[in-house]
Short mmCIF file of C-alpha atoms (C1' of nucleotides) in Angstrom, two decimals:
data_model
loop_
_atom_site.label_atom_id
_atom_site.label_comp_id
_atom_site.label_asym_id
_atom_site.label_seq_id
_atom_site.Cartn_x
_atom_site.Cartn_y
_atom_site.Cartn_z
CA UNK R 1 21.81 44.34 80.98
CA UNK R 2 24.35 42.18 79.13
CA UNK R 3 26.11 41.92 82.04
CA UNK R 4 25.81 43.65 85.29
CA UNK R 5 25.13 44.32 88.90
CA UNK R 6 27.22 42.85 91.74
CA UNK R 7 26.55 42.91 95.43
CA UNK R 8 27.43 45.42 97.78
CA UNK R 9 28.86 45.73 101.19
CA UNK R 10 27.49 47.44 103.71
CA UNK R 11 23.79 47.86 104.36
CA UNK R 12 21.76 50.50 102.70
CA UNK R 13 18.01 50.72 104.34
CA UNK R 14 15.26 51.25 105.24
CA UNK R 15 12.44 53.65 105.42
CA UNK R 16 9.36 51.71 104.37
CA UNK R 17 8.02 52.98 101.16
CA UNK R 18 9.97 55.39 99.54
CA UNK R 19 10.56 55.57 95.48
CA UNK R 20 14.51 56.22 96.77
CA UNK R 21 14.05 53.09 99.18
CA UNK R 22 12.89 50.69 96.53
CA UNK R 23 15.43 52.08 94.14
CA UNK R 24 18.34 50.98 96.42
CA UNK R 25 16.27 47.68 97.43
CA UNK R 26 15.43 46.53 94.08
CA UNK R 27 18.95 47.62 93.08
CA UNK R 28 20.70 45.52 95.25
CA UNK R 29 18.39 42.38 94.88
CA UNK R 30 18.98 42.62 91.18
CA UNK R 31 23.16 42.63 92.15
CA UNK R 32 22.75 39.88 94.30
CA UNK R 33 20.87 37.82 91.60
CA UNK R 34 23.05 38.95 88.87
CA UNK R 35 26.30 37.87 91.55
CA UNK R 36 25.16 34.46 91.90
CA UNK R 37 24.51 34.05 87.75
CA UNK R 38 27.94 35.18 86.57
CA UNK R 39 29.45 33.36 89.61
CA UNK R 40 28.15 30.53 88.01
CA UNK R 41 30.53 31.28 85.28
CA UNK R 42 33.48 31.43 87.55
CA UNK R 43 33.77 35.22 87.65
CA UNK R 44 32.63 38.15 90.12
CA UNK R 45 30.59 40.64 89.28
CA UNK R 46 33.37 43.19 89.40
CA UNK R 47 35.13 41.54 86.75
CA UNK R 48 32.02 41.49 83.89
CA UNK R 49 32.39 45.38 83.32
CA UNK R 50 36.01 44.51 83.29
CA UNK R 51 36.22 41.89 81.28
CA UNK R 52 33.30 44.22 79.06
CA UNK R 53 35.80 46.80 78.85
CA UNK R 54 38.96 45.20 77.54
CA UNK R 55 36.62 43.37 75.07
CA UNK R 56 34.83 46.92 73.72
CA UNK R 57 38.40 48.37 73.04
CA UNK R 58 41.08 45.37 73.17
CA UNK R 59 44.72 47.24 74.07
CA UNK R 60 43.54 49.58 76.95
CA UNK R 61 46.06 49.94 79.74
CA UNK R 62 45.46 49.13 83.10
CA UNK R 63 45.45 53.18 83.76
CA UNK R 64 42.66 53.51 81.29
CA UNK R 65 40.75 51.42 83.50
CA UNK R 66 41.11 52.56 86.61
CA UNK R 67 40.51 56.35 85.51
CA UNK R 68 36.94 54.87 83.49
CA UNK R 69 35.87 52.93 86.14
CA UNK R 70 37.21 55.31 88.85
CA UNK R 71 39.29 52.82 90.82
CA UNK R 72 42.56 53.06 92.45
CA UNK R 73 45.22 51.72 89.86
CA UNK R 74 46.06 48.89 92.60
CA UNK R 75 42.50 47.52 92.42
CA UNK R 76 42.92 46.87 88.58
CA UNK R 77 46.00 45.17 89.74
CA UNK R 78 44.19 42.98 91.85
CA UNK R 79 41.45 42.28 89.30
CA UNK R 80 43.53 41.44 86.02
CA UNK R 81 45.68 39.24 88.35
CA UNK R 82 42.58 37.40 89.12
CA UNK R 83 41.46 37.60 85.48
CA UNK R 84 45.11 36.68 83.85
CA UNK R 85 44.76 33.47 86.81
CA UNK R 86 41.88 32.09 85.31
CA UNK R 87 42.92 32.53 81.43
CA UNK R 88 40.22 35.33 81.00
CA UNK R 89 42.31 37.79 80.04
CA UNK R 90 46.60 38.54 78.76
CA UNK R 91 48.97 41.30 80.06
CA UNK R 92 51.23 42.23 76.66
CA UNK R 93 54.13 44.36 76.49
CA UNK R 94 54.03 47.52 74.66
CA UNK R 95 57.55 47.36 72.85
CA UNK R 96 57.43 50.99 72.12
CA UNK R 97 56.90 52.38 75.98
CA UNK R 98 57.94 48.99 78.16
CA UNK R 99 55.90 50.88 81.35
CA UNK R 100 52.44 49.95 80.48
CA UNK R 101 50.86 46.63 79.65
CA UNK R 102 48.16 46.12 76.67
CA UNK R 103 45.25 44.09 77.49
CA UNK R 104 43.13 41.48 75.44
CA UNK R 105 40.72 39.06 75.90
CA UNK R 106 41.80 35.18 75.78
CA UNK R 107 39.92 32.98 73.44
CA UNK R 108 38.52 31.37 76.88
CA UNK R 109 37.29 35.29 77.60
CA UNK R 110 35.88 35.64 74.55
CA UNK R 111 33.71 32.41 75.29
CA UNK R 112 32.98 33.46 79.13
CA UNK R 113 31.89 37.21 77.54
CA UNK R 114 29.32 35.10 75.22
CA UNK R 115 28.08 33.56 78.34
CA UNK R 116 27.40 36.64 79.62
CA UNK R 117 25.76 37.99 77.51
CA UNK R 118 23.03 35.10 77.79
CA UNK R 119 22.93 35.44 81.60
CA UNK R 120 22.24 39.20 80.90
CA UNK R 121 19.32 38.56 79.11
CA UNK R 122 18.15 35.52 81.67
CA UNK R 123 18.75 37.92 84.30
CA UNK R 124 16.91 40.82 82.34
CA UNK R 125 13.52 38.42 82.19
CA UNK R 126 13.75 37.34 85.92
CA UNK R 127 13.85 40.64 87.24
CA UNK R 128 11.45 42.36 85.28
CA UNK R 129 8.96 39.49 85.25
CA UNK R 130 6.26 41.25 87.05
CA UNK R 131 6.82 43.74 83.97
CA UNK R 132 5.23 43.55 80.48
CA UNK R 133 6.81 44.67 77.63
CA UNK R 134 5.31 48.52 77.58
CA UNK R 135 6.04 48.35 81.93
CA UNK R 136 9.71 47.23 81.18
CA UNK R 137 10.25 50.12 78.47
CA UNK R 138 8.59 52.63 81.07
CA UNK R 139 11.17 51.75 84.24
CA UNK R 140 13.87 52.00 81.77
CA UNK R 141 13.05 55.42 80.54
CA UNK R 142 12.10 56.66 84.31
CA UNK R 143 15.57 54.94 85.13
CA UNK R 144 17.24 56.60 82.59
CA UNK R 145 16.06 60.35 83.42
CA UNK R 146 17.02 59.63 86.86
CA UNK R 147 20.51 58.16 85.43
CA UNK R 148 21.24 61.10 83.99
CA UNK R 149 20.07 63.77 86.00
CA UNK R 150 22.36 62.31 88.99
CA UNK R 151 24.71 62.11 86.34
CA UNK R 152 25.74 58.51 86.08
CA UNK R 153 28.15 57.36 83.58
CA UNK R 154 26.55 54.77 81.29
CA UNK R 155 27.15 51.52 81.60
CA UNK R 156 29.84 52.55 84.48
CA UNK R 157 28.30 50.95 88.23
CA UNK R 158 28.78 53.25 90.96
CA UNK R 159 30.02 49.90 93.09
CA UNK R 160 33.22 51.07 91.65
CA UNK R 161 33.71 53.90 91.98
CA UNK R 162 35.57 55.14 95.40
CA UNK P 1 11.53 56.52 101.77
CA UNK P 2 12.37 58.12 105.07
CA UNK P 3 15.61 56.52 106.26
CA UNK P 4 16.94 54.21 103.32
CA UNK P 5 19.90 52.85 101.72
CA UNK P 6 23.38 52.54 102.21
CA UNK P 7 26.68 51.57 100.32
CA UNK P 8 27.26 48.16 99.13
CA UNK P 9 31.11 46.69 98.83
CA UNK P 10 31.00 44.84 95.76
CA UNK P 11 31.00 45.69 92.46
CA UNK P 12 27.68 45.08 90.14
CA UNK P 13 27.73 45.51 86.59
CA UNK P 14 28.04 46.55 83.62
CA UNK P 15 26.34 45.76 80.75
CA UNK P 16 25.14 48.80 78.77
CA UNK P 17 21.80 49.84 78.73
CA UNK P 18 19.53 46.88 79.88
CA UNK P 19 16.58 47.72 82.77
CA UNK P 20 18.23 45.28 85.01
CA UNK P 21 21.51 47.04 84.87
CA UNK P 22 20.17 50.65 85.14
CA UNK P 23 18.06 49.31 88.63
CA UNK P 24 21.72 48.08 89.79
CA UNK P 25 23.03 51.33 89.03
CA UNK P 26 20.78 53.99 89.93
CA UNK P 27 19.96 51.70 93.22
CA UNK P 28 24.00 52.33 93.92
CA UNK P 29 24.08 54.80 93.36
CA UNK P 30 20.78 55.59 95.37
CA UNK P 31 22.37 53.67 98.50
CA UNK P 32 25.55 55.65 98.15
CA UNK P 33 23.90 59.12 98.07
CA UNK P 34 21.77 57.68 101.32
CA UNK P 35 24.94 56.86 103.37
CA UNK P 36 26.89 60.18 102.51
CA UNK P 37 23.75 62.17 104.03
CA UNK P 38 22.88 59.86 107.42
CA UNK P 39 26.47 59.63 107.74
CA UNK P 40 26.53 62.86 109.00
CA UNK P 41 24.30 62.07 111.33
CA UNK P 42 26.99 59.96 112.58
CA UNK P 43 24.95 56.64 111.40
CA UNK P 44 26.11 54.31 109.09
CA UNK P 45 23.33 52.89 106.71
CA UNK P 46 23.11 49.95 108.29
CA UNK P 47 22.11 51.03 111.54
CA UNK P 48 19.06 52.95 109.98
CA UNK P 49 17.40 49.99 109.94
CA UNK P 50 18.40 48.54 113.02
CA UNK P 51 17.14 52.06 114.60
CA UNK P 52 14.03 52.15 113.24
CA UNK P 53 13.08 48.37 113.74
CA UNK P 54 13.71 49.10 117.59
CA UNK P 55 11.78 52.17 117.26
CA UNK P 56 8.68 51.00 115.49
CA UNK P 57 8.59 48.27 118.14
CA UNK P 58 10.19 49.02 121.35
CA UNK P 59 11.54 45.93 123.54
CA UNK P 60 12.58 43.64 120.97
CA UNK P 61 15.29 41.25 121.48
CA UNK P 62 18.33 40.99 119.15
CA UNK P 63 17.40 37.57 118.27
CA UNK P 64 14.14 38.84 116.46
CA UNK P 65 15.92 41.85 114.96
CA UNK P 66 18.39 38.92 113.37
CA UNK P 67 15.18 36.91 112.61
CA UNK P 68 14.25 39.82 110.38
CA UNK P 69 17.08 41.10 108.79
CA UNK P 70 18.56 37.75 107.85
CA UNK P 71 21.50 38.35 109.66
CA UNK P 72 23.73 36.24 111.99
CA UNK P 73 22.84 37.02 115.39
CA UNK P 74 26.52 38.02 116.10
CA UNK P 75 26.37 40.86 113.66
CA UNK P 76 23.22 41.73 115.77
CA UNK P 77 25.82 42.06 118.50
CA UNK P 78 28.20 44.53 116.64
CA UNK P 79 25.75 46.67 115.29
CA UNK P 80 24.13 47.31 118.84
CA UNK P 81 27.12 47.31 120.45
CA UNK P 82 27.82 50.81 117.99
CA UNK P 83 24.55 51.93 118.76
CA UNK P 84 25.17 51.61 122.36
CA UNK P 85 27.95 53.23 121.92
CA UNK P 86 26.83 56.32 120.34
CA UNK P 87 24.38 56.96 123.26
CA UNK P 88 21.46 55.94 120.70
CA UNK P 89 20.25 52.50 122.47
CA UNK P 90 19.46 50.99 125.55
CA UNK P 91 19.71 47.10 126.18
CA UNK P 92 17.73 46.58 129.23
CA UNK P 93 17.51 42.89 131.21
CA UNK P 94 14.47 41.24 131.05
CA UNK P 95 13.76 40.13 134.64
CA UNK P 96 11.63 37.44 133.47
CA UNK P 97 14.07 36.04 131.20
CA UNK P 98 17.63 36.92 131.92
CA UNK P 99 19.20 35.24 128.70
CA UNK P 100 17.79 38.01 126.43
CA UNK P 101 17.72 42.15 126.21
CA UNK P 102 15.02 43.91 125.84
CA UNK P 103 16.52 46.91 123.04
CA UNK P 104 14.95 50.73 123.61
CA UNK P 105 15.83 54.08 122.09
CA UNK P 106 17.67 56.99 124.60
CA UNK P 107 16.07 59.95 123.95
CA UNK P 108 18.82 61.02 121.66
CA UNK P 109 18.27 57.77 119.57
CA UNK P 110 14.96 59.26 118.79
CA UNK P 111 16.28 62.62 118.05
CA UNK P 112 18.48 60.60 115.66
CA UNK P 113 15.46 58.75 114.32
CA UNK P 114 13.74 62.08 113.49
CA UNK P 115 16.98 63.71 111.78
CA UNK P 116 16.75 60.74 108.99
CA UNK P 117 13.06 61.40 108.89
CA UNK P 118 14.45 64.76 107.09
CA UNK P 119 17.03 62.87 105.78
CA UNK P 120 15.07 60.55 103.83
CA UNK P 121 12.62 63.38 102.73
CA UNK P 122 16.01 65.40 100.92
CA UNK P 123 16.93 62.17 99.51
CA UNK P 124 14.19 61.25 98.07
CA UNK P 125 13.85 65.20 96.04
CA UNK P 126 17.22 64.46 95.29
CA UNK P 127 17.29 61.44 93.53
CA UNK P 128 14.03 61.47 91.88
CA UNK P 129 14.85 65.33 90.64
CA UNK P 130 14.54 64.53 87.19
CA UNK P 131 10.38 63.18 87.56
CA UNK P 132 7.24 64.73 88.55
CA UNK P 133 4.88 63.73 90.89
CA UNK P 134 3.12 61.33 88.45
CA UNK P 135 6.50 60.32 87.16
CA UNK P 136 7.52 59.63 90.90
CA UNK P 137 4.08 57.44 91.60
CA UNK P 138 4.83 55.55 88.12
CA UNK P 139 8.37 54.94 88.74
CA UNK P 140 7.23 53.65 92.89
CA UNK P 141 4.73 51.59 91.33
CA UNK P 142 7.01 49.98 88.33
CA UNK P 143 9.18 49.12 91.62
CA UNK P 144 6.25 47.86 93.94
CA UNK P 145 5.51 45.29 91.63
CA UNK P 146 8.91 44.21 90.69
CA UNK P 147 9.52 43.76 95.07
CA UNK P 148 6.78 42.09 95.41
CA UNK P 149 7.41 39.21 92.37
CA UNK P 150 10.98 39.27 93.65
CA UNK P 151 9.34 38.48 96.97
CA UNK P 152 11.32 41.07 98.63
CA UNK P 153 10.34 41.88 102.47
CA UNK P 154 8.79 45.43 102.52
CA UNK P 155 11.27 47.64 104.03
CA UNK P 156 14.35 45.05 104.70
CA UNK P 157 17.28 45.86 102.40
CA UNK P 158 18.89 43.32 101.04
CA UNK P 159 22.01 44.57 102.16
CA UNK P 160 21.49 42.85 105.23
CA UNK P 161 20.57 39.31 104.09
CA UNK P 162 22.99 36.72 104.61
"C1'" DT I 1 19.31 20.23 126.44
"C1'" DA I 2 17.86 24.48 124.20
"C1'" DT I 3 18.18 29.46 123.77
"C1'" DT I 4 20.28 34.29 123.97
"C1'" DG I 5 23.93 36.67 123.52
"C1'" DT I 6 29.17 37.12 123.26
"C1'" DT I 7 33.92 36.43 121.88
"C1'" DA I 8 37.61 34.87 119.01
"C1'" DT I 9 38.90 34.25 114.65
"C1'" DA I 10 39.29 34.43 109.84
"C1'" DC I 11 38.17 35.92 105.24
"C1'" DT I 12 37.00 39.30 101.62
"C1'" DC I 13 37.21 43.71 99.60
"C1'" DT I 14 39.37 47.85 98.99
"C1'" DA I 15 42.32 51.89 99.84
"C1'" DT I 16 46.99 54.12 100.98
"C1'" DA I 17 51.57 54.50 100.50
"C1'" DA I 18 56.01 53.02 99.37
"C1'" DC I 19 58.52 50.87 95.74
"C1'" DT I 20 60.41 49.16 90.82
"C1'" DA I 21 61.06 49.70 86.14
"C1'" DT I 22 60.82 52.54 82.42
"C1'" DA I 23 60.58 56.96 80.16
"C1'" DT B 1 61.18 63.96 87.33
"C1'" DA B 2 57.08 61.68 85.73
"C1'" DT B 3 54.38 57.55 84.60
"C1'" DA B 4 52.66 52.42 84.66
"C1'" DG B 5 52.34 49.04 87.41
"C1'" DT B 6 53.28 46.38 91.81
"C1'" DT B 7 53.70 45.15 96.63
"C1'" DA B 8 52.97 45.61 101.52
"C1'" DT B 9 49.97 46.84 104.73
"C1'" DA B 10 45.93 48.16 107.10
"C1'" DG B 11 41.12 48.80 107.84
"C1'" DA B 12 36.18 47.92 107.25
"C1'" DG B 13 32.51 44.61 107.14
"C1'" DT B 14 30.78 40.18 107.84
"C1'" DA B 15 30.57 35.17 108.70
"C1'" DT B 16 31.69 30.83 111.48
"C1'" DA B 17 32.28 28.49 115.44
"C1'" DA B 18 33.16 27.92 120.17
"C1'" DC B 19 31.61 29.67 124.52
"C1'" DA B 20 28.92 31.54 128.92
"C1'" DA B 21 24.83 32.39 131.19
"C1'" DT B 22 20.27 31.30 131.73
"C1'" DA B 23 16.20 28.54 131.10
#
DNA sequence: TATTGTTATACTCTATAACTATA
DNA sequence: TATAGTTATAGAGTATAACAATA
C-alpha cells in the first residue's frame, strides 16, 4: 500500500499452521512494520487513512469520517485534534451551516502525504521480499477474493472499525 | 490454523490497493473474526496462545512462556491470573524450586483447548470461503514464505511481542 | 547476588454519554 | 427537535519499576 497498516491491541493467536493463522500473523507483522515507518514521519498509523481521506476529497466533515471509517464521531475528534496539533491538517468553518467543520490538508500535510506514499512503496518491497513479481501479483489476487468475499471495504482497515 | 488470532487496538492503514495493505487488512480482519468466535468460549485471543503453549508442554514456568511470547513477565502474571480464574489452569509449586510454578491445564482447560480446535477449523472455512483447496495451499504457501523472510516465530503472533 | 513471580502505577487507545452551538 | 462537534469519564490492555520470596 501507499500507506497502511497500524498495530493492534490485543493478541490474536495461535494455532500453528493455519492459512487463517498466518493471515492474522503476517497481517499484524506488516502493521507493526508499517507503525514504526510512518512513525518515523511523526504520525500514527491511524492517522495515514485519515490524513488519505481528507486529501482524496478535501472538505469532508468530521461526520463523513467517522461513518466511512466506522468510528465513533468522538474518535475523529481525538484524531484531527492530534492532526490540527501538528499542522497536518485545518478545521474551516462552513459559513453556510456554522455546525460542521470542512477539512483540508496543510501544505505541511500535503508534504507528510508525499512521504507516505514513498514509505508505502518501501514498505511494499520489505514485506513481500520473499515474493517475485508473478508471487506478489498472486497473494494480491488470493487477498483480494478473500477481501471481498468477507466483504471488506477497500482501502478501509478493519482496526477501525468498532 | 486451529486456535488463532485475535483483535489488535490500533489502527493500520490505508493505502488503496497495495499487497502490503490488503495482508494488514484481511489479517484484521482475520484476528477480529477469530476473537468474536473463541470469545464465546469465554477466551480472549490472547489466552489461546497462552493455553495451548501450556498444553503442548505441560509444567512450564511463566518465565519461559514470557521467554516465548516476547512479553514482560508481569503480563505473564495477568494473563494466568484470568486463566486461573476461569477454572482453566493450575499453577502448581515446584518443590525443588519454590521461586517458580510449574503451569498445568484442569480438565476443563482442556475441554476449552478442544472447543478452539473446532473453533479454528470454522474459522479457517470461513475466511478462506472465497478459495479452493489449491487456492487455500497457494495462498498458505505465498504466506509461509513471506513468515519465514520476515523471520517470524512459527505460531507466536505478533500481537504479543513487546 | 540472581531469579521467579507479584504489585503498584501509569500510559495509551477507544467507547459512552452528557453537553454546546447551530439549524 | 435534530445535527455537528466537544468534553468528561471510564474501561481495557500493556509496560515499567519497585518489591518479596527463594535460591
Amino acid at each position: 500500500m501507499t500507506t497502511e497498516e497500524h498495530d493492534s491491541g490485543t493478541a490474536p493467536w495461535s494455532k500453528p499452521r493455519g492459512t487463517a493463522f498466518l493471515l492474522s500473523q503476517v497481517g499484524a507483522h506488516a502493521a507493526a512494520r508499517f507503525a514504526e515507518r510512518v512513525g518515523a514521519l511523526g504520525v500514527a498509523p491511524s492517522d495515514v487513512g485519515l490524513l488519505r481521506m481528507i486529501a482524496m476529497r478535501p472538505g469532508r466533515s468530521q461526520q463523513s469520517l467517522a461513518g466511512e471509517l466506522g468510528v465513533v464521531p468522538s474518535r475523529v475528534v481525538t484524531l484531527v485534534d492530534g492532526l490540527e496539533r501538528k499542522g497536518l491538517v485545518e478545521r474551516r468553518r462552513n459559513p453556510q451551516d456554522r455546525r460542521n467543520y470542512a477539512l483540508y490538508l496543510t501544505e505541511e500535510g500535503s508534504r507528510v502525504m508525499a512521504g507516505m506514499r514513498e514509505v508505502g512503496t518501501a514498505h511494499e518491497n520489505d514485506i513481500c521480499a520473499a515474493l517475485d513479481e508473478a508471487q506478489r501479483e498472486q497473494l494480491a489476487a488470493l487477498l483480494e477474493a478473500v477481501a471481498v468475499q468477507q466483504g471488506l471495504t477497500p482501502g478501509v482497515h478493519p482496526g477501525y472499525r468498532r
